[in-house]
PDB file of C-alpha atoms and ligand atoms in Angstrom:
ATOM      1  CA  MET A1191      -9.906  -7.640  47.434  1.00 90.00           C
ATOM      2  CA  ILE A1192      -8.067  -3.787  47.424  1.00 97.00           C
ATOM      3  CA  LYS A1193      -5.000  -3.351  48.665  1.00 98.00           C
ATOM      4  CA  ILE A1194      -3.573   0.138  48.787  1.00 98.00           C
ATOM      5  CA  TYR A1195      -0.089   1.074  48.436  1.00 98.00           C
ATOM      6  CA  TYR A1196       0.921   3.843  49.906  1.00 98.00           C
ATOM      7  CA  SER A1197       4.050   6.509  48.864  1.00 98.00           C
ATOM      8  CA  SER A1198       5.289   9.549  49.342  1.00 98.00           C
ATOM      9  CA  THR A1199       5.662  10.465  45.861  1.00 98.00           C
ATOM     10  CA  LYS A1200       4.047   9.938  42.303  1.00 98.00           C
ATOM     11  CA  LYS A1201       7.676   8.502  41.354  1.00 98.00           C
ATOM     12  CA  GLU A1202       7.901   6.295  44.045  1.00 98.00           C
ATOM     13  CA  ALA A1203       4.009   4.887  43.701  1.00 98.00           C
ATOM     14  CA  GLY A1204       4.977   4.301  39.536  1.00 98.00           C
ATOM     15  CA  VAL A1205       8.142   2.457  40.696  1.00 98.00           C
ATOM     16  CA  LYS A1206       5.560   0.258  43.002  1.00 98.00           C
ATOM     17  CA  ALA A1207       3.261  -0.742  40.197  1.00 98.00           C
ATOM     18  CA  ALA A1208       5.830  -0.962  37.570  1.00 98.00           C
ATOM     19  CA  ASN A1209       7.234  -3.488  39.777  1.00 98.00           C
ATOM     20  CA  SER A1210       3.950  -5.447  39.659  1.00 98.00           C
ATOM     21  CA  ILE A1211       3.413  -5.258  35.977  1.00 98.00           C
ATOM     22  CA  ALA A1212       6.832  -6.507  35.775  1.00 98.00           C
ATOM     23  CA  GLU A1213       6.546  -9.477  38.296  1.00 98.00           C
ATOM     24  CA  LEU A1214       3.582 -10.605  35.473  1.00 98.00           C
ATOM     25  CA  LEU A1215       5.977 -10.232  32.256  1.00 98.00           C
ATOM     26  CA  LYS A1216       8.775 -12.684  33.879  1.00 97.00           C
ATOM     27  CA  SER A1217       5.466 -15.347  34.697  1.00 97.00           C
ATOM     28  CA  LYS A1218       3.923 -14.425  31.698  1.00 98.00           C
ATOM     29  CA  PRO A1219       5.948 -12.694  28.623  1.00 98.00           C
ATOM     30  CA  ASP A1220       2.913 -13.189  26.656  1.00 98.00           C
ATOM     31  CA  ALA A1221       0.524 -11.087  28.663  1.00 98.00           C
ATOM     32  CA  VAL A1222      -2.489  -8.913  27.793  1.00 98.00           C
ATOM     33  CA  LEU A1223      -1.624  -5.428  29.437  1.00 98.00           C
ATOM     34  CA  GLY A1224      -5.052  -2.729  29.419  1.00 98.00           C
ATOM     35  CA  LEU A1225      -3.901   0.445  29.672  1.00 98.00           C
ATOM     36  CA  ALA A1226      -4.718   3.538  30.536  1.00 98.00           C
ATOM     37  CA  THR A1227      -3.434   7.352  29.743  1.00 97.00           C
ATOM     38  CA  GLY A1228      -4.014  10.684  31.484  1.00 95.00           C
ATOM     39  CA  SER A1229      -1.105  11.878  33.786  1.00 96.00           C
ATOM     40  CA  SER A1230      -1.766   9.225  36.745  1.00 98.00           C
ATOM     41  CA  PRO A1231       0.309   6.380  34.761  1.00 98.00           C
ATOM     42  CA  THR A1232       3.252   8.257  33.548  1.00 98.00           C
ATOM     43  CA  ALA A1233       5.675   7.677  36.576  1.00 98.00           C
ATOM     44  CA  MET A1234       4.797   4.179  36.298  1.00 98.00           C
ATOM     45  CA  TYR A1235       5.604   4.265  32.499  1.00 98.00           C
ATOM     46  CA  ASP A1236       8.959   5.710  32.762  1.00 98.00           C
ATOM     47  CA  GLU A1237      10.029   3.395  35.120  1.00 98.00           C
ATOM     48  CA  LEU A1238       8.726   0.237  32.707  1.00 98.00           C
ATOM     49  CA  ALA A1239      10.765   2.176  30.009  1.00 98.00           C
ATOM     50  CA  ALA A1240      14.116   2.182  32.356  1.00 98.00           C
ATOM     51  CA  MET A1241      13.245  -1.826  33.467  1.00 98.00           C
ATOM     52  CA  ASN A1242      12.761  -2.540  29.416  1.00 98.00           C
ATOM     53  CA  LYS A1243      15.888  -0.717  28.660  1.00 98.00           C
ATOM     54  CA  ARG A1244      17.767  -2.105  31.743  1.00 98.00           C
ATOM     55  CA  GLY A1245      16.860  -5.589  29.873  1.00 98.00           C
ATOM     56  CA  GLU A1246      14.894  -6.602  33.067  1.00 98.00           C
ATOM     57  CA  ILE A1247      11.539  -7.438  31.533  1.00 98.00           C
ATOM     58  CA  SER A1248      10.424  -7.343  27.617  1.00 98.00           C
ATOM     59  CA  PHE A1249       7.606  -6.329  26.056  1.00 98.00           C
ATOM     60  CA  LYS A1250       8.341  -8.259  22.757  1.00 98.00           C
ATOM     61  CA  SER A1251       5.278 -10.806  22.971  1.00 98.00           C
ATOM     62  CA  VAL A1252       3.187  -8.645  25.138  1.00 98.00           C
ATOM     63  CA  LYS A1253      -0.419  -7.527  23.518  1.00 98.00           C
ATOM     64  CA  SER A1254      -1.813  -4.546  24.952  1.00 98.00           C
ATOM     65  CA  ILE A1255      -5.605  -2.806  24.521  1.00 98.00           C
ATOM     66  CA  ASN A1256      -6.201   0.654  25.783  1.00 98.00           C
ATOM     67  CA  LEU A1257      -9.096   1.887  27.704  1.00 98.00           C
ATOM     68  CA  ASP A1258     -10.141   4.594  25.332  1.00 98.00           C
ATOM     69  CA  GLU A1259      -9.663   7.077  22.774  1.00 98.00           C
ATOM     70  CA  TYR A1260     -11.210  10.931  21.865  1.00 97.00           C
ATOM     71  CA  ILE A1261     -13.593  10.757  18.832  1.00 98.00           C
ATOM     72  CA  GLY A1262     -12.436  12.982  16.047  1.00 97.00           C
ATOM     73  CA  LEU A1263      -8.490  12.993  16.920  1.00 96.00           C
ATOM     74  CA  SER A1264      -6.121  10.924  14.539  1.00 96.00           C
ATOM     75  CA  ALA A1265      -3.446   9.161  16.136  1.00 96.00           C
ATOM     76  CA  ASP A1266      -0.876  11.555  14.909  1.00 95.00           C
ATOM     77  CA  HIS A1267      -2.945  14.460  17.040  1.00 95.00           C
ATOM     78  CA  ASP A1268      -0.341  15.130  19.675  1.00 94.00           C
ATOM     79  CA  GLN A1269      -3.276  14.981  22.491  1.00 95.00           C
ATOM     80  CA  SER A1270      -4.848  11.765  21.193  1.00 97.00           C
ATOM     81  CA  TYR A1271      -3.917   8.963  23.032  1.00 97.00           C
ATOM     82  CA  ALA A1272      -2.537   6.745  20.393  1.00 98.00           C
ATOM     83  CA  TYR A1273      -0.077   9.540  19.991  1.00 98.00           C
ATOM     84  CA  PHE A1274       0.346   9.672  24.298  1.00 97.00           C
ATOM     85  CA  MET A1275       1.020   5.681  24.259  1.00 98.00           C
ATOM     86  CA  LYS A1276       3.863   6.047  21.692  1.00 98.00           C
ATOM     87  CA  GLU A1277       5.324   8.962  23.514  1.00 98.00           C
ATOM     88  CA  ASN A1278       5.068   7.596  27.174  1.00 98.00           C
ATOM     89  CA  LEU A1279       5.783   3.892  26.293  1.00 98.00           C
ATOM     90  CA  PHE A1280       5.393   2.044  23.015  1.00 98.00           C
ATOM     91  CA  GLY A1281       8.257   4.445  21.456  1.00 98.00           C
ATOM     92  CA  ARG A1282      10.395   3.274  24.534  1.00 98.00           C
ATOM     93  CA  VAL A1283      10.376  -0.331  24.897  1.00 98.00           C
ATOM     94  CA  ASP A1284      10.592  -3.214  22.507  1.00 98.00           C
ATOM     95  CA  ILE A1285       6.835  -3.887  21.900  1.00 98.00           C
ATOM     96  CA  ASP A1286       5.835  -4.924  18.460  1.00 98.00           C
ATOM     97  CA  MET A1287       3.263  -1.976  17.576  1.00 98.00           C
ATOM     98  CA  ALA A1288       0.991  -4.611  15.546  1.00 98.00           C
ATOM     99  CA  ASN A1289       0.723  -6.047  18.972  1.00 98.00           C
ATOM    100  CA  THR A1290      -1.133  -2.834  20.318  1.00 98.00           C
ATOM    101  CA  ASN A1291      -4.705  -1.419  20.217  1.00 98.00           C
ATOM    102  CA  LEU A1292      -6.762   1.903  20.579  1.00 98.00           C
ATOM    103  CA  PRO A1293      -9.921   2.676  19.600  1.00 98.00           C
ATOM    104  CA  ASN A1294      -9.761   4.562  16.275  1.00 98.00           C
ATOM    105  CA  GLY A1295     -10.528   8.051  16.777  1.00 98.00           C
ATOM    106  CA  LEU A1296     -11.225   8.669  13.368  1.00 98.00           C
ATOM    107  CA  ALA A1297     -13.999   6.004  13.477  1.00 98.00           C
ATOM    108  CA  THR A1298     -17.314   7.718  11.646  1.00 97.00           C
ATOM    109  CA  ASP A1299     -19.575   4.737  12.552  1.00 98.00           C
ATOM    110  CA  TYR A1300     -19.812   4.646  16.153  1.00 98.00           C
ATOM    111  CA  ALA A1301     -21.609   1.325  16.445  1.00 98.00           C
ATOM    112  CA  ALA A1302     -19.092  -0.352  13.840  1.00 98.00           C
ATOM    113  CA  GLU A1303     -16.167   0.660  15.743  1.00 98.00           C
ATOM    114  CA  CYS A1304     -17.498  -0.377  19.405  1.00 98.00           C
ATOM    115  CA  LYS A1305     -18.478  -3.575  17.713  1.00 98.00           C
ATOM    116  CA  ARG A1306     -14.892  -4.230  16.455  1.00 98.00           C
ATOM    117  CA  TYR A1307     -13.308  -3.259  19.613  1.00 98.00           C
ATOM    118  CA  ASN A1308     -15.230  -5.754  21.796  1.00 98.00           C
ATOM    119  CA  GLU A1309     -14.614  -8.330  19.058  1.00 98.00           C
ATOM    120  CA  LEU A1310     -11.011  -7.120  19.435  1.00 98.00           C
ATOM    121  CA  TYR A1311     -11.343  -7.431  23.729  1.00 98.00           C
ATOM    122  CA  ASP A1312     -12.961 -10.973  23.352  1.00 98.00           C
ATOM    123  CA  SER A1313     -10.708 -12.771  21.152  1.00 98.00           C
ATOM    124  CA  LEU A1314      -7.431 -11.324  23.022  1.00 98.00           C
ATOM    125  CA  GLY A1315      -9.113 -13.104  26.358  1.00 97.00           C
ATOM    126  CA  GLY A1316      -9.921 -10.039  28.446  1.00 96.00           C
ATOM    127  CA  THR A1317      -6.744  -8.405  30.046  1.00 98.00           C
ATOM    128  CA  ASP A1318      -4.111  -9.766  32.574  1.00 98.00           C
ATOM    129  CA  ILE A1319      -3.661  -6.344  33.953  1.00 98.00           C
ATOM    130  CA  GLN A1320      -6.170  -3.221  33.543  1.00 98.00           C
ATOM    131  CA  VAL A1321      -4.465  -0.147  34.752  1.00 98.00           C
ATOM    132  CA  LEU A1322      -6.557   3.025  35.232  1.00 98.00           C
ATOM    133  CA  GLY A1323      -6.254   6.687  36.717  1.00 98.00           C
ATOM    134  CA  ILE A1324      -9.601   8.186  38.361  1.00 98.00           C
ATOM    135  CA  GLY A1325     -11.314  11.351  37.206  1.00 95.00           C
ATOM    136  CA  HIS A1326     -12.559  13.839  39.649  1.00 94.00           C
ATOM    137  CA  ASN A1327     -16.026  12.716  39.290  1.00 94.00           C
ATOM    138  CA  GLY A1328     -15.080   9.133  39.679  1.00 97.00           C
ATOM    139  CA  HIS A1329     -14.910   8.240  35.912  1.00 96.00           C
ATOM    140  CA  ILE A1330     -12.660   5.642  35.226  1.00 97.00           C
ATOM    141  CA  ALA A1331     -11.469   5.311  31.105  1.00 97.00           C
ATOM    142  CA  PHE A1332     -14.432   7.601  29.953  1.00 96.00           C
ATOM    143  CA  ASN A1333     -16.938   6.446  31.786  1.00 96.00           C
ATOM    144  CA  GLU A1334     -18.683   9.266  33.203  1.00 94.00           C
ATOM    145  CA  PRO A1335     -21.135   9.086  36.517  1.00 95.00           C
ATOM    146  CA  SER A1336     -24.482   7.663  35.297  1.00 95.00           C
ATOM    147  CA  GLU A1337     -27.986   5.596  36.000  1.00 96.00           C
ATOM    148  CA  SER A1338     -26.117   2.070  35.131  1.00 96.00           C
ATOM    149  CA  PHE A1339     -22.664   0.833  34.789  1.00 97.00           C
ATOM    150  CA  SER A1340     -21.807   0.705  31.253  1.00 95.00           C
ATOM    151  CA  LYS A1341     -21.572  -2.750  29.391  1.00 96.00           C
ATOM    152  CA  GLY A1342     -18.810  -3.224  26.510  1.00 98.00           C
ATOM    153  CA  THR A1343     -17.277  -0.136  24.485  1.00 98.00           C
ATOM    154  CA  ASN A1344     -19.465   2.284  23.894  1.00 96.00           C
ATOM    155  CA  ALA A1345     -19.632   5.929  22.497  1.00 97.00           C
ATOM    156  CA  VAL A1346     -19.926   8.543  25.207  1.00 96.00           C
ATOM    157  CA  THR A1347     -20.646  12.304  25.649  1.00 94.00           C
ATOM    158  CA  LEU A1348     -18.115  13.850  27.801  1.00 94.00           C
ATOM    159  CA  LYS A1349     -19.096  15.534  31.089  1.00 90.00           C
ATOM    160  CA  GLU A1350     -18.493  19.257  31.582  1.00 92.00           C
ATOM    161  CA  SER A1351     -16.100  18.533  34.190  1.00 90.00           C
ATOM    162  CA  THR A1352     -14.067  16.083  32.221  1.00 91.00           C
ATOM    163  CA  ILE A1353     -13.794  18.393  29.214  1.00 94.00           C
ATOM    164  CA  SER A1354     -12.582  21.245  31.641  1.00 92.00           C
ATOM    165  CA  ALA A1355      -9.998  19.289  33.818  1.00 90.00           C
ATOM    166  CA  ASN A1356      -8.572  17.673  30.229  1.00 91.00           C
ATOM    167  CA  ALA A1357      -8.321  21.208  28.809  1.00 93.00           C
ATOM    168  CA  ARG A1358      -5.051  21.516  30.403  1.00 91.00           C
ATOM    169  CA  PHE A1359      -3.610  19.477  27.698  1.00 90.00           C
ATOM    170  CA  PHE A1360      -5.335  21.647  24.693  1.00 92.00           C
ATOM    171  CA  ALA A1361      -4.973  25.167  23.754  1.00 91.00           C
ATOM    172  CA  SER A1362      -8.488  25.643  25.018  1.00 90.00           C
ATOM    173  CA  ALA A1363     -11.508  23.810  26.418  1.00 90.00           C
ATOM    174  CA  ASP A1364     -13.260  24.757  23.058  1.00 92.00           C
ATOM    175  CA  GLU A1365     -10.755  21.817  21.245  1.00 93.00           C
ATOM    176  CA  VAL A1366     -10.987  19.133  23.606  1.00 94.00           C
ATOM    177  CA  PRO A1367     -13.237  16.688  22.007  1.00 96.00           C
ATOM    178  CA  LYS A1368     -16.986  16.370  23.373  1.00 96.00           C
ATOM    179  CA  MET A1369     -16.951  12.399  22.687  1.00 97.00           C
ATOM    180  CA  ALA A1370     -15.133   9.365  23.183  1.00 97.00           C
ATOM    181  CA  PHE A1371     -15.162   5.927  22.614  1.00 98.00           C
ATOM    182  CA  SER A1372     -14.298   3.896  25.826  1.00 98.00           C
ATOM    183  CA  MET A1373     -14.362   0.191  27.162  1.00 98.00           C
ATOM    184  CA  GLY A1374     -17.401  -0.450  29.480  1.00 98.00           C
ATOM    185  CA  ILE A1375     -16.838  -0.954  33.057  1.00 98.00           C
ATOM    186  CA  ASP A1376     -17.475  -4.599  33.025  1.00 98.00           C
ATOM    187  CA  GLN A1377     -14.755  -5.103  30.797  1.00 98.00           C
ATOM    188  CA  ILE A1378     -12.260  -3.223  32.757  1.00 98.00           C
ATOM    189  CA  THR A1379     -13.377  -4.821  36.034  1.00 98.00           C
ATOM    190  CA  LYS A1380     -13.271  -8.172  34.249  1.00 97.00           C
ATOM    191  CA  SER A1381      -9.220  -8.172  34.446  1.00 97.00           C
ATOM    192  CA  ASN A1382      -7.436 -10.755  36.407  1.00 97.00           C
ATOM    193  CA  LYS A1383      -5.616  -7.731  38.326  1.00 98.00           C
ATOM    194  CA  ILE A1384      -6.649  -4.014  38.230  1.00 98.00           C
ATOM    195  CA  ILE A1385      -3.779  -1.223  39.062  1.00 98.00           C
ATOM    196  CA  LEU A1386      -5.094   2.040  39.864  1.00 98.00           C
ATOM    197  CA  LEU A1387      -2.645   4.976  40.131  1.00 98.00           C
ATOM    198  CA  ALA A1388      -3.554   8.368  41.649  1.00 98.00           C
ATOM    199  CA  ASP A1389      -1.602  11.202  42.885  1.00 98.00           C
ATOM    200  CA  GLY A1390      -2.044  14.791  44.461  1.00 98.00           C
ATOM    201  CA  GLU A1391      -4.741  16.434  46.570  1.00 98.00           C
ATOM    202  CA  ALA A1392      -7.295  16.654  43.977  1.00 97.00           C
ATOM    203  CA  LYS A1393      -8.099  13.087  43.904  1.00 98.00           C
ATOM    204  CA  ALA A1394      -8.159  12.546  47.982  1.00 98.00           C
ATOM    205  CA  GLU A1395     -11.675  12.802  47.694  1.00 98.00           C
ATOM    206  CA  ILE A1396     -13.025  10.716  45.251  1.00 98.00           C
ATOM    207  CA  LEU A1397     -10.176   7.856  45.834  1.00 98.00           C
ATOM    208  CA  GLU A1398     -11.931   7.561  49.393  1.00 98.00           C
ATOM    209  CA  ARG A1399     -15.583   7.440  48.122  1.00 98.00           C
ATOM    210  CA  ALA A1400     -14.639   5.387  45.471  1.00 98.00           C
ATOM    211  CA  LEU A1401     -12.922   2.572  47.523  1.00 98.00           C
ATOM    212  CA  PHE A1402     -15.022   3.089  50.664  1.00 98.00           C
ATOM    213  CA  GLY A1403     -18.465   4.642  49.739  1.00 98.00           C
ATOM    214  CA  ASP A1404     -21.259   3.075  48.392  1.00 98.00           C
ATOM    215  CA  ILE A1405     -20.754   1.242  45.445  1.00 98.00           C
ATOM    216  CA  THR A1406     -23.271   2.922  42.495  1.00 98.00           C
ATOM    217  CA  PRO A1407     -22.382   4.117  38.994  1.00 98.00           C
ATOM    218  CA  LEU A1408     -22.723   7.820  40.013  1.00 98.00           C
ATOM    219  CA  VAL A1409     -19.375   7.283  40.901  1.00 98.00           C
ATOM    220  CA  PRO A1410     -18.355   4.755  38.447  1.00 98.00           C
ATOM    221  CA  ALA A1411     -14.682   3.822  40.046  1.00 98.00           C
ATOM    222  CA  SER A1412     -16.817   1.934  42.709  1.00 98.00           C
ATOM    223  CA  ALA A1413     -17.336  -0.515  40.733  1.00 98.00           C
ATOM    224  CA  LEU A1414     -13.702  -1.720  41.558  1.00 98.00           C
ATOM    225  CA  GLN A1415     -15.097  -2.807  45.279  1.00 97.00           C
ATOM    226  CA  LEU A1416     -16.673  -5.700  43.114  1.00 95.00           C
ATOM    227  CA  VAL A1417     -13.121  -6.851  41.733  1.00 96.00           C
ATOM    228  CA  LYS A1418     -11.192  -9.375  43.113  1.00 93.00           C
ATOM    229  CA  ASN A1419      -7.617  -8.406  42.581  1.00 97.00           C
ATOM    230  CA  VAL A1420      -7.236  -4.406  43.064  1.00 98.00           C
ATOM    231  CA  GLU A1421      -4.030  -2.775  43.875  1.00 98.00           C
ATOM    232  CA  VAL A1422      -4.255   0.978  44.482  1.00 98.00           C
ATOM    233  CA  TYR A1423      -0.506   2.953  44.424  1.00 98.00           C
ATOM    234  CA  GLY A1424      -1.290   6.185  45.415  1.00 98.00           C
ATOM    235  CA  ASP A1425       0.919   9.219  46.450  1.00 98.00           C
ATOM    236  CA  GLU A1426       0.705  10.911  49.787  1.00 98.00           C
ATOM    237  CA  LYS A1427      -1.285  13.907  49.138  1.00 98.00           C
ATOM    238  CA  SER A1428      -4.348  11.580  47.300  1.00 98.00           C
ATOM    239  CA  LEU A1429      -4.487   9.121  50.216  1.00 98.00           C
ATOM    240  CA  SER A1430      -4.296  12.113  52.505  1.00 98.00           C
ATOM    241  CA  ILE A1431      -8.133  11.525  53.644  1.00 98.00           C
ATOM    242  CA  ILE A1432      -7.948   7.468  53.536  1.00 98.00           C
ATOM    243  CA  LYS A1433      -5.262   7.702  55.742  1.00 98.00           C
ATOM    244  CA  GLU A1434      -7.232  10.034  58.142  1.00 98.00           C
ATOM    245  CA  LYS A1435     -10.516   7.768  57.904  1.00 98.00           C
ATOM    246  CA  HIS A1436      -9.018   4.250  57.402  1.00 97.00           C
ATOM    247  CA  PRO A1437      -5.359   4.618  58.262  1.00 97.00           C
ATOM    248  CA  GLU A1438      -5.860   0.336  58.897  1.00 97.00           C
ATOM    249  CA  ALA A1439      -6.181   0.010  54.738  1.00 97.00           C
ATOM    250  CA  LEU A1440      -2.831   1.242  53.924  1.00 98.00           C
ATOM    251  CA  ILE A1441       0.095  -0.679  53.369  1.00 97.00           C
ATOM    252  CA  TYR A1442       3.525   0.861  53.510  1.00 96.00           C
TER     253      TYR A1442
HETATM  254  C1  GLP B 282      -9.441  11.294  31.430  1.00 69.72           C
HETATM  255  C2  GLP B 282      -9.114   9.801  31.389  1.00 69.72           C
HETATM  256  C3  GLP B 282      -9.042   8.658  32.031  1.00 69.72           C
HETATM  257  C4  GLP B 282      -8.057   9.118  33.270  1.00 69.72           C
HETATM  258  C5  GLP B 282      -8.562  10.553  33.998  1.00 69.72           C
HETATM  259  C6  GLP B 282      -7.748  10.945  35.020  1.00 69.72           C
HETATM  260  O1  GLP B 282     -10.377  11.211  31.337  1.00 69.72           O
HETATM  261  N1  GLP B 282     -10.052   9.433  29.829  1.00 69.72           N
HETATM  262  O2  GLP B 282      -8.477   7.283  31.764  1.00 69.72           O
HETATM  263  O3  GLP B 282      -7.932   8.407  34.210  1.00 69.72           O
HETATM  264  O4  GLP B 282      -9.060  11.467  32.993  1.00 69.72           O
HETATM  265  O5  GLP B 282      -6.740  12.073  34.413  1.00 69.72           O
HETATM  266  P1  GLP B 282      -5.435  12.144  34.988  1.00 69.72           P
HETATM  267  O6  GLP B 282      -4.319  10.937  35.207  1.00 69.72           O
HETATM  268  O7  GLP B 282      -4.737  13.170  33.366  1.00 69.72           O
HETATM  269  O8  GLP B 282      -5.749  12.715  36.380  1.00 69.72           O
END
C-alpha cells in the first residue's frame, strides 16, 4: 500500500518524514534504519538532528545501513556517501558510529565487498525503515534501469544520465565515479516500511510513472508498488503530475 503525503515545501515533507521515523524510534529504540543520500532526504535529516537535540528522540541504540557508495572514493572524500552521512546526520546526532554501515568505496575486490555487505544486511535482520530518493530515470539507490530487478548488493556501472545528474556535486562530470556499490532491489523492498522523498519539478514525471505506471525493471522504483508499506513525502512540485492525474491518491 502506497500512501502519498502532500506538502507545499521540501522542508514540510522532510518534517513529516522525520515524524514517521521518530514514531518508530520511540517504540523501537534499537531499530535498523536503511539510509539514503542525495539532496532529497536532507530536510528530513535536518529535522531528525533537531529532534535529537531537543531530546525528543535518541539514536544511541539505532543501527544503520546505507544504500550505496561510489567506488573509488574514500570515506573522507567530500563527495563520498560516508562523508555525506557524517555531515548530514551521524555527526549531528547521538548515534554510535560503530553501529553505522556503508559499503567500502575503496574495496577493490568487488565480489568480496558485495558478499560482506549482503552478510551484514542479513545479520542486521533487514531494515525497519528504508529511506529512498528517486533518480530522474527511476533508479533507486544505484539500481539503474535494466532487464531485471537486481538481487543483492552489486557493483554497478552508472548510466550517463546518472553521472550527469550527479555532476553538480563534483568539479566536473569527469570526476564523478563511473561505478558504485548498491544494495539490490530485493533488499530494499524487503524493508518493513519504505519512506520515499522527492522534491522539485524534475521528479514529477518519474514519480507518477514509478507509482502508477507498469511495474518494470526499466523503472526500478516501480518495484515499490509491490511493497506492503510505502510512504511517499513529496513537495508541491514533485507531486504536480500525480495531483493532476490521481488527485484522490494524495493525503493532505
Ligand atoms: C543518486 C543516489 C540515489 C538518490 C538519487 C537522487 O544517484 N544514488 O540514492 O536517491 O540519485 O538524488 P537526489 O536526491 O540528489 O535527487
